[in-house]
Amino acid sequence: MNQRCKNLLMAAGLGLLSFSGHAAPQVLDKTVAQVNNDVVLESQLDALVKQVSSGANAAGQPLPDLQNLRKQALERLILESLQLQLAERLGLRITDTQLEQALVNIAKGEGKTLEQLQADTAANGQSWSAFREQIRNEILMSELARNQVRRRINISDQEVKQVVQMIREQGQSNARYRVGNILLPLPANPSSEQLRQADSQAKQLLAQLKNGADFRKLAIAHSAGPKALEGGDWGMMTMGEMPSLFSEAVRNHAKGDIIGPIRSGAGLHILTVLDMEGSQQQTVQALEVRARHILIKPSVILSEEKAQSMLEDFARSIRNGDATMAQLAEQHSDDTGSAVNGGDLGWASPELYVSSFRDTVTQLQPGELSAPFRSEHGWHLVRLEDKRVQDATEQATEQRAYQLIFNRRFNEEVQTWLDELKDQAYIRIVDTQ
């Protein structure tokens, strides 16, 4: 819960003026930044600072001074505002049904009921409505990033072959590294003065780190990277999963090593290995599932409720023996590719499916029928036909290689896309006290 909450952004409050008789108006909230046609309110900034501080205190993590913490929190809120504004312009939205499904999945992932998750949220001092909007915004920004960044990524067959070869040479090593990153930003074509200032700042930070300064604290205070408020912590990753800059830099380094500064298109990076797990060899086992599904897409003439109701009726018919899943899929499924095969999706890794479909199908037992659930594609009814665990095949290795390349490129391109989004925006900082 704490780690996830640190990655979530606080929902906007509404600043109002309070009047009492003929007394002067009292400002209950104020603007701290203007972002295009939107504003960031002081209440949002205070709430995010409080949230980060609470998480850091619970983890025993030191924090920078309040001014630097507020600066980083404001940067996060500005980027959130830019993304949500773009999502609105593009007509992207997360329905209440999608939100409810996500909340159920979050609760299941933490081994809780929805009621227990709600109680824990209240115990952490946050209203359920604010938490819901955090989740909604997180899902929306994730969908937006996928839509905007996916088109930038092109992967050639030769690149996949090279990564497949790397996987074979490493013998499927499961070594994982927790990498910390401090990014000192530079423009695309920096002047000599900008380079000098960044280099000087990097040397100062390196000196502090060598004298025992806390890496996470310095990252929160100074990094312009996407994980700044998390102390620059990118989490556990294998060499293949991390951005290429990281993998090349941390190779052959041990826990606690300070690496850099390293120049990239984004600026200067100071890296460290916060933690690492062993590199013993293992045989990779690949879980595959064979699922059959019916997809119903809501539209202007078919409501969310009606789509869900249709699938509930189909489920009753299947359980009562009045119709087979294959028959109903052929007649009604909006997934034309699988409908001709009675909804059969064939054998596939669950990781190839969108998260809600993946989470649902992996929880089913062979022959079990799910309840209707919502994904970004529409409403699904799915039955798990069978599952199997086998050694990774040539095809599975190629799929893994492709996904490793995509994930690495995606992380790199997201930062570039966010930088471009910010460069094209009108941003005016009003108050960062």
Tab-separated table of C-alpha atoms in Angstrom:
chain	number	residue	atom	x	y	z
A	1	MET	CA	0.000	0.000	0.000
A	2	ASN	CA	2.698	2.515	0.959
A	3	GLN	CA	4.730	1.996	-2.217
A	4	ARG	CA	1.675	2.261	-4.424
A	5	CYS	CA	0.386	5.330	-2.624
A	6	LYS	CA	3.754	7.062	-3.068
A	7	ASN	CA	3.300	6.623	-6.824
A	8	LEU	CA	-0.230	8.059	-6.844
A	9	LEU	CA	-1.092	11.756	-7.209
A	10	MET	CA	-3.554	13.628	-5.040
A	11	ALA	CA	-6.881	14.641	-6.612
A	12	ALA	CA	-7.566	18.331	-7.042
A	13	GLY	CA	-9.571	20.205	-4.437
A	14	LEU	CA	-11.693	23.254	-5.244
A	15	GLY	CA	-10.692	26.614	-3.819
A	16	LEU	CA	-13.624	28.678	-2.586
A	17	LEU	CA	-14.178	32.047	-0.949
A	18	SER	CA	-16.078	32.107	2.309
A	19	PHE	CA	-18.235	35.106	3.185
A	20	SER	CA	-19.799	35.842	6.566
A	21	GLY	CA	-22.128	38.815	6.696
A	22	HIS	CA	-20.175	41.936	5.700
A	23	ALA	CA	-16.815	40.551	6.834
A	24	ALA	CA	-13.920	40.540	4.409
A	25	PRO	CA	-13.680	37.357	2.321
A	26	GLN	CA	-11.362	34.689	3.667
A	27	VAL	CA	-9.302	32.730	1.134
A	28	LEU	CA	-9.531	29.027	1.877
A	29	ASP	CA	-7.216	27.944	-0.909
A	30	LYS	CA	-4.917	29.579	-3.403
A	31	THR	CA	-3.189	28.876	-6.690
A	32	VAL	CA	0.483	27.871	-6.604
A	33	ALA	CA	0.910	27.269	-10.343
A	34	GLN	CA	-0.938	27.888	-13.577
A	35	VAL	CA	-0.650	25.091	-16.131
A	36	ASN	CA	-2.197	26.093	-19.461
A	37	ASN	CA	-5.858	26.571	-18.542
A	38	ASP	CA	-5.623	24.609	-15.304
A	39	VAL	CA	-4.246	25.502	-11.875
A	40	VAL	CA	-2.470	23.642	-9.103
A	41	LEU	CA	-3.860	24.541	-5.699
A	42	GLU	CA	-1.994	24.901	-2.447
A	43	SER	CA	-4.226	22.236	-0.908
A	44	GLN	CA	-3.063	19.747	-3.552
A	45	LEU	CA	0.569	20.610	-2.950
A	46	ASP	CA	0.229	20.365	0.834
A	47	ALA	CA	-1.562	17.029	0.518
A	48	LEU	CA	1.113	15.503	-1.714
A	49	VAL	CA	3.929	16.773	0.528
A	50	LYS	CA	2.148	15.257	3.523
A	51	GLN	CA	1.663	11.968	1.679
A	52	VAL	CA	5.319	11.693	0.667
A	53	SER	CA	6.449	12.683	4.158
A	54	SER	CA	4.210	10.073	5.797
A	55	GLY	CA	5.489	7.350	3.479
A	56	ALA	CA	9.106	8.338	4.070
A	57	ASN	CA	8.641	8.446	7.839
A	58	ALA	CA	7.012	5.027	7.839
A	59	ALA	CA	9.959	3.624	5.865
A	60	GLY	CA	12.560	5.410	7.986
A	61	GLN	CA	13.638	7.375	4.928
A	62	PRO	CA	15.206	10.829	5.468
A	63	LEU	CA	13.769	13.741	3.498
A	64	PRO	CA	15.317	16.927	2.106
A	65	ASP	CA	14.330	20.332	3.470
A	66	LEU	CA	10.710	21.391	3.019
A	67	GLN	CA	11.450	23.865	0.218
A	68	ASN	CA	13.053	21.225	-2.002
A	69	LEU	CA	10.350	18.697	-1.172
A	70	ARG	CA	7.616	21.178	-2.138
A	71	LYS	CA	9.465	21.974	-5.363
A	72	GLN	CA	9.572	18.322	-6.392
A	73	ALA	CA	5.952	17.755	-5.385
A	74	LEU	CA	4.863	20.772	-7.430
A	75	GLU	CA	6.760	19.415	-10.442
A	76	ARG	CA	4.875	16.124	-10.094
A	77	LEU	CA	1.510	17.911	-9.894
A	78	ILE	CA	2.320	20.042	-12.948
A	79	LEU	CA	3.114	16.956	-15.008
A	80	GLU	CA	-0.087	15.317	-13.784
A	81	SER	CA	-2.104	18.358	-14.821
A	82	LEU	CA	-0.553	18.374	-18.305
A	83	GLN	CA	-1.359	14.701	-18.809
A	84	LEU	CA	-4.928	14.975	-17.565
A	85	GLN	CA	-5.549	18.008	-19.767
A	86	LEU	CA	-4.276	16.119	-22.826
A	87	ALA	CA	-6.416	13.110	-21.941
A	88	GLU	CA	-9.471	15.368	-21.778
A	89	ARG	CA	-8.679	16.916	-25.167
A	90	LEU	CA	-8.354	13.450	-26.683
A	91	GLY	CA	-11.627	12.316	-25.155
A	92	LEU	CA	-10.061	9.622	-22.978
A	93	ARG	CA	-11.940	8.714	-19.832
A	94	ILE	CA	-12.101	6.002	-17.203
A	95	THR	CA	-15.656	4.913	-16.471
A	96	ASP	CA	-16.920	4.214	-12.971
A	97	THR	CA	-17.194	0.560	-13.958
A	98	GLN	CA	-13.523	0.397	-14.973
A	99	LEU	CA	-12.594	2.171	-11.754
A	100	GLU	CA	-14.570	-0.264	-9.600
A	101	GLN	CA	-12.911	-3.208	-11.336
A	102	ALA	CA	-9.476	-1.675	-10.720
A	103	LEU	CA	-10.257	-1.137	-7.038
A	104	VAL	CA	-11.368	-4.758	-6.692
A	105	ASN	CA	-8.101	-5.893	-8.332
A	106	ILE	CA	-6.045	-3.657	-6.011
A	107	ALA	CA	-7.797	-5.129	-2.978
A	108	LYS	CA	-7.267	-8.698	-4.241
A	109	GLY	CA	-3.599	-7.970	-4.910
A	110	GLU	CA	-3.190	-6.939	-1.276
A	111	GLY	CA	-5.156	-9.915	0.021
A	112	LYS	CA	-8.053	-7.740	1.175
A	113	THR	CA	-11.705	-7.230	0.512
A	114	LEU	CA	-12.879	-3.932	-0.928
A	115	GLU	CA	-14.283	-3.019	2.478
A	116	GLN	CA	-10.917	-3.688	4.142
A	117	LEU	CA	-9.149	-1.535	1.539
A	118	GLN	CA	-11.622	1.248	2.226
A	119	ALA	CA	-11.049	0.956	5.976
A	120	ASP	CA	-7.259	1.040	5.539
A	121	THR	CA	-7.553	4.133	3.370
A	122	ALA	CA	-9.523	5.914	6.084
A	123	ALA	CA	-7.002	4.776	8.700
A	124	ASN	CA	-4.267	6.444	6.639
A	125	GLY	CA	-6.149	9.740	6.862
A	126	GLN	CA	-7.446	9.816	3.295
A	127	SER	CA	-11.054	9.960	2.175
A	128	TRP	CA	-12.350	7.130	0.008
A	129	SER	CA	-13.529	9.578	-2.666
A	130	ALA	CA	-10.049	11.142	-2.909
A	131	PHE	CA	-8.444	7.701	-3.114
A	132	ARG	CA	-10.846	6.703	-5.904
A	133	GLU	CA	-9.889	9.787	-7.905
A	134	GLN	CA	-6.192	9.012	-7.406
A	135	ILE	CA	-6.728	5.569	-8.882
A	136	ARG	CA	-8.845	6.968	-11.710
A	137	ASN	CA	-6.150	9.509	-12.598
A	138	GLU	CA	-3.391	6.911	-12.416
A	139	ILE	CA	-5.250	4.590	-14.800
A	140	LEU	CA	-6.047	7.463	-17.138
A	141	MET	CA	-2.431	8.676	-17.261
A	142	SER	CA	-1.205	5.122	-17.829
A	143	GLU	CA	-3.607	4.689	-20.758
A	144	LEU	CA	-2.592	8.077	-22.157
A	145	ALA	CA	1.118	7.236	-21.967
A	146	ARG	CA	0.581	3.914	-23.734
A	147	ASN	CA	-1.422	5.598	-26.495
A	148	GLN	CA	1.076	8.414	-26.998
A	149	VAL	CA	4.350	6.530	-26.610
A	150	ARG	CA	3.573	3.195	-28.255
A	151	ARG	CA	3.606	4.753	-31.729
A	152	ARG	CA	7.159	6.022	-31.157
A	153	ILE	CA	8.601	2.540	-30.645
A	154	ASN	CA	9.768	0.489	-33.618
A	155	ILE	CA	11.519	-2.826	-32.981
A	156	SER	CA	13.313	-4.681	-35.761
A	157	ASP	CA	13.717	-8.454	-36.094
A	158	GLN	CA	17.475	-7.988	-35.807
A	159	GLU	CA	17.104	-6.299	-32.417
A	160	VAL	CA	14.950	-9.182	-31.178
A	161	LYS	CA	17.518	-11.726	-32.381
A	162	GLN	CA	20.300	-9.882	-30.561
A	163	VAL	CA	18.369	-9.907	-27.271
A	164	VAL	CA	17.466	-13.585	-27.741
A	165	GLN	CA	21.174	-14.296	-28.087
A	166	MET	CA	21.896	-12.260	-24.956
A	167	ILE	CA	19.295	-14.259	-23.009
A	168	ARG	CA	20.897	-17.522	-24.124
A	169	GLU	CA	24.407	-16.357	-23.264
A	170	GLN	CA	23.297	-15.296	-19.797
A	171	GLY	CA	21.717	-18.702	-19.301
A	172	GLN	CA	18.438	-17.151	-18.197
A	173	SER	CA	20.152	-15.449	-15.250
A	174	ASN	CA	17.694	-14.052	-12.734
A	175	ALA	CA	20.026	-11.395	-11.323
A	176	ARG	CA	18.037	-8.292	-10.429
A	177	TYR	CA	19.153	-4.823	-9.420
A	178	ARG	CA	17.402	-1.988	-7.583
A	179	VAL	CA	18.797	1.054	-9.350
A	180	GLY	CA	18.727	4.590	-7.979
A	181	ASN	CA	18.900	7.495	-10.426
A	182	ILE	CA	19.493	11.224	-9.945
A	183	LEU	CA	18.900	13.127	-13.186
A	184	LEU	CA	20.304	16.639	-13.624
A	185	PRO	CA	18.413	17.884	-16.689
A	186	LEU	CA	19.931	19.488	-19.769
A	187	PRO	CA	18.198	20.872	-22.884
A	188	ALA	CA	18.630	19.131	-26.245
A	189	ASN	CA	21.431	21.502	-27.286
A	190	PRO	CA	22.959	22.787	-24.047
A	191	SER	CA	25.277	25.770	-23.981
A	192	SER	CA	28.743	25.510	-22.511
A	193	GLU	CA	27.506	27.413	-19.445
A	194	GLN	CA	24.606	24.978	-18.923
A	195	LEU	CA	27.014	22.057	-19.206
A	196	ARG	CA	29.374	23.678	-16.730
A	197	GLN	CA	26.592	24.267	-14.189
A	198	ALA	CA	25.288	20.697	-14.505
A	199	ASP	CA	28.788	19.264	-14.184
A	200	SER	CA	29.446	21.422	-11.129
A	201	GLN	CA	26.215	20.278	-9.484
A	202	ALA	CA	27.041	16.643	-10.276
A	203	LYS	CA	30.469	16.973	-8.647
A	204	GLN	CA	28.886	18.498	-5.530
A	205	LEU	CA	26.371	15.648	-5.263
A	206	LEU	CA	29.082	13.017	-5.804
A	207	ALA	CA	31.155	14.583	-3.040
A	208	GLN	CA	28.170	14.462	-0.679
A	209	LEU	CA	27.466	10.828	-1.568
A	210	LYS	CA	31.093	9.837	-1.007
A	211	ASN	CA	30.884	11.501	2.413
A	212	GLY	CA	27.912	9.317	3.345
A	213	ALA	CA	24.917	11.416	2.242
A	214	ASP	CA	21.692	9.479	1.695
A	215	PHE	CA	21.130	8.851	-2.035
A	216	ARG	CA	17.336	8.851	-1.788
A	217	LYS	CA	17.291	12.129	0.102
A	218	LEU	CA	19.450	13.813	-2.554
A	219	ALA	CA	17.280	12.347	-5.327
A	220	ILE	CA	14.120	13.796	-3.788
A	221	ALA	CA	15.798	17.173	-3.477
A	222	HIS	CA	17.605	17.419	-6.815
A	223	SER	CA	16.556	14.817	-9.387
A	224	ALA	CA	14.427	15.732	-12.398
A	225	GLY	CA	13.743	12.074	-13.151
A	226	PRO	CA	10.270	10.474	-13.059
A	227	LYS	CA	11.039	8.665	-9.779
A	228	ALA	CA	12.317	11.726	-7.890
A	229	LEU	CA	9.677	11.632	-5.157
A	230	GLU	CA	10.393	7.921	-4.697
A	231	GLY	CA	14.027	8.759	-3.922
A	232	GLY	CA	15.098	7.931	-7.470
A	233	ASP	CA	14.264	4.255	-6.818
A	234	TRP	CA	13.315	2.387	-10.023
A	235	GLY	CA	12.583	-0.857	-8.184
A	236	MET	CA	13.968	-4.323	-8.870
A	237	MET	CA	14.797	-4.998	-12.537
A	238	THR	CA	16.825	-7.475	-14.527
A	239	MET	CA	19.446	-6.195	-16.963
A	240	GLY	CA	17.011	-6.721	-19.819
A	241	GLU	CA	14.193	-4.822	-18.149
A	242	MET	CA	16.026	-1.634	-17.214
A	243	PRO	CA	16.753	1.284	-19.573
A	244	SER	CA	19.874	0.628	-21.648
A	245	LEU	CA	21.722	3.486	-19.937
A	246	PHE	CA	21.212	1.762	-16.569
A	247	SER	CA	22.104	-1.757	-17.732
A	248	GLU	CA	25.365	-0.669	-19.325
A	249	ALA	CA	26.311	1.412	-16.275
A	250	VAL	CA	25.536	-1.005	-13.422
A	251	ARG	CA	27.020	-4.101	-15.054
A	252	ASN	CA	29.795	-5.511	-12.818
A	253	HIS	CA	28.971	-3.038	-10.021
A	254	ALA	CA	28.118	-4.021	-6.450
A	255	LYS	CA	25.511	-2.832	-3.995
A	256	GLY	CA	26.265	0.678	-2.761
A	257	ASP	CA	28.496	1.662	-5.685
A	258	ILE	CA	28.054	5.233	-6.966
A	259	ILE	CA	28.249	5.515	-10.762
A	260	GLY	CA	28.537	8.604	-12.925
A	261	PRO	CA	27.908	11.221	-13.924
A	262	ILE	CA	26.769	9.704	-17.226
A	263	ARG	CA	25.513	11.884	-20.085
A	264	SER	CA	22.269	11.060	-21.925
A	265	GLY	CA	19.892	13.020	-24.102
A	266	ALA	CA	18.002	14.026	-20.941
A	267	GLY	CA	20.987	15.280	-18.957
A	268	LEU	CA	23.544	13.969	-16.452
A	269	HIS	CA	22.793	10.847	-14.417
A	270	ILE	CA	24.233	9.725	-11.107
A	271	LEU	CA	23.369	6.083	-10.456
A	272	THR	CA	23.702	3.674	-7.585
A	273	VAL	CA	22.886	0.029	-6.922
A	274	LEU	CA	20.497	0.275	-3.975
A	275	ASP	CA	20.099	-3.491	-3.727
A	276	MET	CA	20.593	-6.643	-5.765
A	277	GLU	CA	19.478	-10.234	-5.770
A	278	GLY	CA	21.566	-13.284	-6.652
A	279	SER	CA	22.500	-14.322	-10.143
A	280	GLN	CA	22.032	-18.075	-9.884
A	281	GLN	CA	20.985	-19.851	-13.035
A	282	GLN	CA	17.479	-21.161	-13.450
A	283	THR	CA	15.335	-22.909	-15.984
A	284	VAL	CA	12.638	-20.527	-17.083
A	285	GLN	CA	9.141	-21.943	-16.758
A	286	ALA	CA	6.479	-20.255	-18.866
A	287	LEU	CA	2.841	-20.277	-17.787
A	288	GLU	CA	0.452	-20.437	-20.713
A	289	VAL	CA	-3.321	-20.343	-20.632
A	290	ARG	CA	-5.978	-21.256	-23.167
A	291	ALA	CA	-9.017	-19.067	-22.684
A	292	ARG	CA	-12.321	-18.573	-24.441
A	293	HIS	CA	-14.142	-15.258	-24.157
A	294	ILE	CA	-17.057	-13.131	-25.264
A	295	LEU	CA	-16.476	-9.398	-25.688
A	296	ILE	CA	-19.294	-6.852	-25.629
A	297	LYS	CA	-18.344	-3.245	-26.394
A	298	PRO	CA	-20.552	-0.501	-24.901
A	299	SER	CA	-21.608	2.236	-27.318
A	300	VAL	CA	-23.983	5.190	-27.599
A	301	ILE	CA	-26.841	2.722	-28.056
A	302	LEU	CA	-25.555	0.035	-25.667
A	303	SER	CA	-24.954	1.198	-22.103
A	304	GLU	CA	-22.369	-0.154	-19.691
A	305	GLU	CA	-25.154	-1.662	-17.604
A	306	LYS	CA	-26.777	-3.364	-20.599
A	307	ALA	CA	-23.451	-4.826	-21.779
A	308	GLN	CA	-22.803	-6.259	-18.318
A	309	SER	CA	-26.364	-7.575	-18.095
A	310	MET	CA	-26.032	-9.336	-21.461
A	311	LEU	CA	-22.992	-11.229	-20.258
A	312	GLU	CA	-24.696	-12.159	-16.994
A	313	ASP	CA	-27.540	-13.655	-19.073
A	314	PHE	CA	-25.016	-15.529	-21.229
A	315	ALA	CA	-23.325	-16.912	-18.104
A	316	ARG	CA	-26.665	-18.242	-16.787
A	317	SER	CA	-27.400	-19.855	-20.146
A	318	ILE	CA	-23.995	-21.556	-20.196
A	319	ARG	CA	-24.310	-22.810	-16.617
A	320	ASN	CA	-27.868	-24.080	-17.268
A	321	GLY	CA	-26.770	-25.886	-20.403
A	322	ASP	CA	-29.063	-23.835	-22.654
A	323	ALA	CA	-26.166	-22.734	-24.875
A	324	THR	CA	-22.445	-23.267	-25.187
A	325	MET	CA	-19.846	-20.557	-24.785
A	326	ALA	CA	-18.655	-21.190	-28.345
A	327	GLN	CA	-22.153	-20.681	-29.762
A	328	LEU	CA	-22.689	-17.429	-27.875
A	329	ALA	CA	-19.249	-16.126	-28.826
A	330	GLU	CA	-19.876	-16.819	-32.528
A	331	GLN	CA	-23.223	-15.024	-32.379
A	332	HIS	CA	-22.512	-12.084	-30.094
A	333	SER	CA	-18.798	-11.429	-29.434
A	334	ASP	CA	-17.415	-8.105	-30.671
A	335	ASP	CA	-13.946	-9.671	-30.881
A	336	THR	CA	-14.291	-10.716	-34.502
A	337	GLY	CA	-10.890	-12.393	-34.555
A	338	SER	CA	-11.805	-14.962	-31.911
A	339	ALA	CA	-15.573	-15.065	-32.534
A	340	VAL	CA	-15.109	-17.205	-35.657
A	341	ASN	CA	-13.368	-19.742	-33.415
A	342	GLY	CA	-16.079	-19.703	-30.781
A	343	GLY	CA	-14.169	-17.168	-28.694
A	344	ASP	CA	-11.087	-19.429	-28.438
A	345	LEU	CA	-7.952	-17.315	-27.916
A	346	GLY	CA	-5.558	-20.258	-28.181
A	347	TRP	CA	-2.505	-20.827	-26.003
A	348	ALA	CA	-0.844	-17.611	-24.835
A	349	SER	CA	1.130	-16.151	-21.961
A	350	PRO	CA	-1.191	-14.233	-19.587
A	351	GLU	CA	1.296	-11.350	-19.751
A	352	LEU	CA	0.236	-10.676	-23.328
A	353	TYR	CA	-3.237	-9.635	-22.189
A	354	VAL	CA	-4.281	-6.287	-20.717
A	355	SER	CA	-4.004	-6.210	-16.930
A	356	SER	CA	-7.663	-6.781	-16.016
A	357	PHE	CA	-7.953	-9.741	-18.418
A	358	ARG	CA	-4.607	-11.139	-17.249
A	359	ASP	CA	-5.541	-10.849	-13.570
A	360	THR	CA	-8.908	-12.503	-14.137
A	361	VAL	CA	-7.752	-15.418	-16.276
A	362	THR	CA	-4.809	-16.304	-14.000
A	363	GLN	CA	-7.172	-16.601	-10.998
A	364	LEU	CA	-9.460	-19.085	-12.774
A	365	GLN	CA	-9.184	-22.860	-12.652
A	366	PRO	CA	-9.563	-24.959	-15.831
A	367	GLY	CA	-13.246	-25.129	-16.762
A	368	GLU	CA	-14.171	-22.181	-14.520
A	369	LEU	CA	-16.280	-19.316	-15.875
A	370	SER	CA	-15.598	-15.781	-14.699
A	371	ALA	CA	-18.085	-13.123	-13.702
A	372	PRO	CA	-18.448	-10.334	-16.285
A	373	PHE	CA	-15.609	-7.824	-15.953
A	374	ARG	CA	-14.512	-4.611	-17.648
A	375	SER	CA	-11.272	-3.898	-19.479
A	376	GLU	CA	-10.304	-0.973	-21.688
A	377	HIS	CA	-11.701	-2.968	-24.634
A	378	GLY	CA	-15.168	-3.534	-23.175
A	379	TRP	CA	-17.009	-6.133	-21.098
A	380	HIS	CA	-15.716	-9.727	-21.050
A	381	LEU	CA	-16.976	-13.127	-20.026
A	382	VAL	CA	-14.072	-15.580	-19.985
A	383	ARG	CA	-13.683	-19.276	-19.322
A	384	LEU	CA	-10.309	-20.853	-18.721
A	385	GLU	CA	-10.128	-23.939	-20.896
A	386	ASP	CA	-6.738	-25.141	-19.665
A	387	LYS	CA	-3.360	-24.002	-18.371
A	388	ARG	CA	0.139	-25.422	-18.657
A	389	VAL	CA	3.657	-24.742	-17.431
A	390	GLN	CA	6.513	-25.642	-19.744
A	391	ASP	CA	10.088	-24.790	-20.537
A	392	ALA	CA	10.426	-21.591	-22.512
A	393	THR	CA	10.224	-22.363	-26.237
A	394	GLU	CA	11.970	-20.501	-29.021
A	395	GLN	CA	8.788	-18.533	-29.627
A	396	ALA	CA	8.405	-17.729	-25.931
A	397	THR	CA	12.024	-16.536	-25.777
A	398	GLU	CA	11.436	-14.266	-28.769
A	399	GLN	CA	8.287	-12.896	-27.152
A	400	ARG	CA	10.211	-12.230	-23.960
A	401	ALA	CA	12.988	-10.508	-25.918
A	402	TYR	CA	10.467	-8.312	-27.726
A	403	GLN	CA	8.792	-7.354	-24.449
A	404	LEU	CA	12.131	-6.552	-22.812
A	405	ILE	CA	13.035	-4.216	-25.682
A	406	PHE	CA	9.599	-2.617	-25.648
A	407	ASN	CA	9.613	-2.028	-21.890
A	408	ARG	CA	13.098	-0.526	-22.023
A	409	ARG	CA	12.204	1.784	-24.915
A	410	PHE	CA	8.894	2.674	-23.301
A	411	ASN	CA	10.567	3.892	-20.092
A	412	GLU	CA	13.008	5.971	-22.096
A	413	GLU	CA	10.385	7.434	-24.434
A	414	VAL	CA	7.944	8.310	-21.640
A	415	GLN	CA	10.461	10.712	-20.137
A	416	THR	CA	11.099	12.316	-23.546
A	417	TRP	CA	7.367	12.623	-24.175
A	418	LEU	CA	6.775	14.259	-20.784
A	419	ASP	CA	9.626	16.709	-21.411
A	420	GLU	CA	8.078	17.651	-24.762
A	421	LEU	CA	4.653	18.027	-23.165
A	422	LYS	CA	6.103	20.406	-20.606
A	423	ASP	CA	8.125	22.393	-23.174
A	424	GLN	CA	4.967	23.051	-25.211
A	425	ALA	CA	2.910	24.215	-22.224
A	426	TYR	CA	2.357	27.560	-20.548
A	427	ILE	CA	3.471	27.149	-16.937
A	428	ARG	CA	3.643	29.942	-14.381
A	429	ILE	CA	4.788	29.225	-10.851
A	430	VAL	CA	2.909	31.478	-8.435
A	431	ASP	CA	4.187	30.310	-5.061
A	432	THR	CA	6.586	27.544	-3.998
A	433	GLN	CA	7.168	28.572	-0.377
